[in-house]
GROMACS .gro file of C-alpha atoms in nm:
model
  204
    1MET     CA    1  -1.285  10.295  15.170
    2GLY     CA    2  -1.406  10.456  15.492
    3ILE     CA    3  -1.629  10.763  15.518
    4LYS     CA    4  -1.335  10.988  15.609
    5GLU     CA    5  -1.128  10.870  15.313
    6ARG     CA    6  -1.425  10.903  15.077
    7ARG     CA    7  -1.491  11.259  15.187
    8GLU     CA    8  -1.127  11.353  15.144
    9ARG     CA    9  -1.125  11.201  14.797
   10GLU     CA   10  -1.440  11.392  14.703
   11ARG     CA   11  -1.285  11.710  14.840
   12GLN     CA   12  -0.974  11.661  14.626
   13ILE     CA   13  -1.189  11.597  14.318
   14THR     CA   14  -1.383  11.918  14.379
   15ARG     CA   15  -1.064  12.113  14.442
   16GLN     CA   16  -0.920  11.992  14.112
   17ALA     CA   17  -1.245  12.078  13.932
   18ILE     CA   18  -1.213  12.434  14.062
   19LEU     CA   19  -0.856  12.462  13.936
   20ASP     CA   20  -0.950  12.312  13.598
   21ALA     CA   21  -1.235  12.563  13.568
   22ALA     CA   22  -1.000  12.855  13.640
   23LEU     CA   23  -0.760  12.731  13.373
   24GLN     CA   24  -1.043  12.691  13.123
   25ILE     CA   25  -1.161  13.048  13.181
   26ALA     CA   26  -0.804  13.172  13.131
   27ARG     CA   27  -0.784  12.984  12.800
   28GLN     CA   28  -1.111  13.133  12.680
   29ASP     CA   29  -1.053  13.489  12.801
   30SER     CA   30  -0.750  13.573  13.014
   31TRP     CA   31  -0.613  13.528  13.364
   32SER     CA   32  -0.748  13.868  13.462
   33ALA     CA   33  -1.096  13.741  13.369
   34VAL     CA   34  -1.077  13.460  13.626
   35THR     CA   35  -1.291  13.531  13.932
   36ILE     CA   36  -1.430  13.317  14.213
   37ARG     CA   37  -1.781  13.385  14.082
   38LYS     CA   38  -1.698  13.275  13.726
   39VAL     CA   39  -1.522  12.963  13.850
   40GLY     CA   40  -1.826  12.874  14.058
   41GLU     CA   41  -2.055  12.923  13.759
   42GLN     CA   42  -1.830  12.705  13.545
   43ILE     CA   43  -1.872  12.405  13.776
   44GLU     CA   44  -2.223  12.499  13.891
   45TYR     CA   45  -2.113  12.585  14.243
   46SER     CA   46  -2.190  12.897  14.444
   47GLY     CA   47  -1.916  13.144  14.524
   48PRO     CA   48  -1.924  13.059  14.897
   49MET     CA   49  -1.868  12.692  14.810
   50VAL     CA   50  -1.552  12.780  14.617
   51TYR     CA   51  -1.431  12.985  14.915
   52GLU     CA   52  -1.442  12.666  15.122
   53TYR     CA   53  -1.147  12.547  14.912
   54PHE     CA   54  -0.960  12.871  14.841
   55ALA     CA   55  -0.954  13.185  15.052
   56ASN     CA   56  -0.939  13.410  14.746
   57LYS     CA   57  -0.845  13.427  14.379
   58GLU     CA   58  -0.474  13.458  14.454
   59ALA     CA   59  -0.477  13.138  14.662
   60MET     CA   60  -0.644  12.958  14.374
   61LEU     CA   61  -0.390  13.087  14.120
   62LEU     CA   62  -0.097  13.007  14.349
   63ALA     CA   63  -0.221  12.650  14.370
   64LEU     CA   64  -0.223  12.636  13.990
   65LEU     CA   65   0.124  12.789  13.977
   66GLN     CA   66   0.257  12.531  14.220
   67THR     CA   67   0.096  12.249  14.023
   68GLY     CA   68   0.251  12.386  13.705
   69PHE     CA   69   0.604  12.384  13.847
   70GLU     CA   70   0.552  12.034  13.988
   71ARG     CA   71   0.450  11.910  13.642
   72LEU     CA   72   0.740  12.093  13.479
   73LEU     CA   73   0.984  11.941  13.728
   74GLU     CA   74   0.850  11.592  13.660
   75ALA     CA   75   0.886  11.642  13.284
   76MET     CA   76   1.246  11.762  13.322
   77GLN     CA   77   1.332  11.476  13.558
   78GLN     CA   78   1.196  11.223  13.311
   79ALA     CA   79   1.395  11.387  13.031
   80ARG     CA   80   1.712  11.380  13.238
   81ILE     CA   81   1.718  11.004  13.292
   82ARG     CA   82   1.723  10.928  12.920
   83SER     CA   83   2.100  10.976  12.901
   84ASP     CA   84   2.407  10.940  13.120
   85GLU     CA   85   2.583  11.229  12.942
   86PHE     CA   86   2.529  11.555  13.127
   87GLU     CA   87   2.536  11.776  12.818
   88VAL     CA   88   2.272  11.557  12.656
   89GLN     CA   89   2.071  11.576  12.978
   90MET     CA   90   2.085  11.956  12.959
   91PHE     CA   91   1.943  11.961  12.606
   92ASP     CA   92   1.681  11.696  12.686
   93MET     CA   93   1.568  11.899  12.988
   94ALA     CA   94   1.557  12.216  12.779
   95ASN     CA   95   1.339  12.041  12.523
   96ALA     CA   96   1.110  11.914  12.799
   97TYR     CA   97   1.082  12.271  12.932
   98TRP     CA   98   0.999  12.392  12.581
   99ASP     CA   99   0.738  12.121  12.524
  100PHE     CA  100   0.574  12.201  12.855
  101ALA     CA  101   0.544  12.568  12.763
  102VAL     CA  102   0.404  12.491  12.417
  103HIS     CA  103   0.141  12.249  12.546
  104ASN     CA  104   0.049  12.450  12.858
  105ARG     CA  105   0.060  12.808  12.733
  106GLU     CA  106  -0.183  12.965  12.977
  107LEU     CA  107  -0.036  12.781  13.273
  108TYR     CA  108   0.315  12.879  13.167
  109GLN     CA  109   0.207  13.244  13.149
  110LEU     CA  110   0.073  13.227  13.503
  111MET     CA  111   0.388  13.054  13.631
  112HIS     CA  112   0.609  13.331  13.494
  113GLY     CA  113   0.402  13.637  13.567
  114LEU     CA  114   0.289  13.683  13.207
  115GLY     CA  115  -0.082  13.656  13.275
  116GLY     CA  116  -0.128  14.010  13.403
  117VAL     CA  117  -0.204  13.889  13.756
  118PRO     CA  118   0.067  13.964  14.017
  119LEU     CA  119   0.123  13.684  14.268
  120ASP     CA  120   0.314  13.666  14.593
  121ARG     CA  121   0.687  13.678  14.516
  122GLU     CA  122   0.800  13.453  14.801
  123ALA     CA  123   0.544  13.185  14.711
  124THR     CA  124   0.652  13.202  14.348
  125LEU     CA  125   1.022  13.166  14.435
  126LEU     CA  126   0.940  12.867  14.656
  127ALA     CA  127   0.745  12.700  14.375
  128VAL     CA  128   1.027  12.741  14.123
  129HIS     CA  129   1.303  12.628  14.360
  130ASP     CA  130   1.314  12.258  14.266
  131VAL     CA  131   1.325  12.330  13.891
  132CYS     CA  132   1.619  12.565  13.941
  133ASP     CA  133   1.788  12.319  14.177
  134LEU     CA  134   1.766  12.038  13.922
  135THR     CA  135   1.907  12.258  13.645
  136GLN     CA  136   2.189  12.377  13.867
  137LYS     CA  137   2.277  12.021  13.968
  138VAL     CA  138   2.308  11.909  13.605
  139LEU     CA  139   2.514  12.217  13.517
  140ILE     CA  140   2.756  12.142  13.801
  141GLU     CA  141   2.783  11.778  13.693
  142TRP     CA  142   2.843  11.892  13.334
  143SER     CA  143   3.117  12.132  13.442
  144GLN     CA  144   3.289  11.855  13.636
  145GLU     CA  145   3.260  11.621  13.338
  146VAL     CA  146   3.428  11.871  13.102
  147GLU     CA  147   3.672  11.975  13.376
  148ILE     CA  148   3.589  12.343  13.402
  149SER     CA  149   3.496  12.565  13.695
  150LEU     CA  150   3.164  12.745  13.732
  151PRO     CA  151   3.238  13.007  14.000
  152ASP     CA  152   2.871  13.102  14.021
  153PRO     CA  153   2.653  12.793  13.956
  154LEU     CA  154   2.334  12.978  14.047
  155GLY     CA  155   2.420  13.258  13.807
  156ALA     CA  156   2.493  13.000  13.535
  157THR     CA  157   2.154  12.843  13.604
  158GLU     CA  158   1.984  13.179  13.573
  159ILE     CA  159   2.159  13.241  13.241
  160ILE     CA  160   2.032  12.910  13.099
  161TRP     CA  161   1.685  12.982  13.234
  162SER     CA  162   1.685  13.330  13.078
  163LEU     CA  163   1.778  13.182  12.740
  164LEU     CA  164   1.495  12.932  12.764
  165HIS     CA  165   1.235  13.167  12.903
  166GLY     CA  166   1.323  13.453  12.671
  167LEU     CA  167   1.283  13.251  12.353
  168VAL     CA  168   0.977  13.066  12.483
  169SER     CA  169   0.810  13.396  12.570
  170LEU     CA  170   0.885  13.546  12.228
  171MET     CA  171   0.759  13.232  12.058
  172LEU     CA  172   0.435  13.230  12.258
  173VAL     CA  173   0.352  13.582  12.140
  174ASP     CA  174   0.456  13.502  11.782
  175ARG     CA  175   0.762  13.727  11.777
  176ILE     CA  176   1.004  13.473  11.627
  177HIS     CA  177   1.028  13.471  11.249
  178ASP     CA  178   0.917  13.141  11.090
  179GLY     CA  179   0.748  13.012  11.402
  180GLU     CA  180   0.791  12.751  11.673
  181GLN     CA  181   1.040  12.514  11.510
  182ARG     CA  182   1.287  12.790  11.428
  183ALA     CA  183   1.243  12.928  11.779
  184ARG     CA  184   1.325  12.585  11.923
  185ASN     CA  185   1.632  12.562  11.702
  186LEU     CA  186   1.744  12.905  11.824
  187MET     CA  187   1.697  12.790  12.184
  188GLN     CA  188   1.917  12.485  12.127
  189GLN     CA  189   2.180  12.697  11.951
  190ALA     CA  190   2.178  12.953  12.232
  191ILE     CA  191   2.241  12.685  12.494
  192ARG     CA  192   2.507  12.520  12.278
  193ASP     CA  193   2.685  12.854  12.236
  194GLN     CA  194   2.663  12.931  12.608
  195LEU     CA  195   2.811  12.595  12.709
  196ALA     CA  196   3.088  12.644  12.454
  197ALA     CA  197   3.156  12.994  12.588
  198TRP     CA  198   3.202  12.861  12.940
  199LYS     CA  199   3.439  12.593  12.815
  200ASN     CA  200   3.641  12.838  12.604
  201LYS     CA  201   3.663  13.090  12.887
  202GLU     CA  202   3.819  12.824  13.109
  203LYS     CA  203   4.085  12.748  12.846
  204SER     CA  204   4.176  13.111  12.776
   0.00000   0.00000   0.00000
């Protein structure tokens, strides 16, 4: 490995350490408690050193947000390939989404504006695009498989996303009676009912 490659690798390691430190502070306190100074203290770096990697706190949090959606997309893609049946793919992807939220609570909060820290709307929409695109693609394939029409595939995608996100959010703040497993069951039932409603509407 040459000097240039080694320096770039070290830079990436430091960058990741900064992001990990920000996430750790959020877990311990909250996203609003994350500051450049605290992140620097966490990894024993000065504030100016952290600024060499991120222009400000928002840039740091946006990098975490983007990483979160990339990881979520990968999890949903892996779930999708387990079956050739599009309805099964939809439920497998929903479960992957759920698992991601459960195991990455603080990151999920940041990704969906629940951490109390407003982030740039355009950057957020760009980060979420591929997750929505994958969901929409599977919904369209499902509709073709069951021979129905979805006049507004994006709207259908947003409905499925709202079902997932709504129940996940309630579960994360302990607002679902009997806890996480019942909340997951409700999520699966909600999606099942919505798919059935689209099919029945086509037949009526």
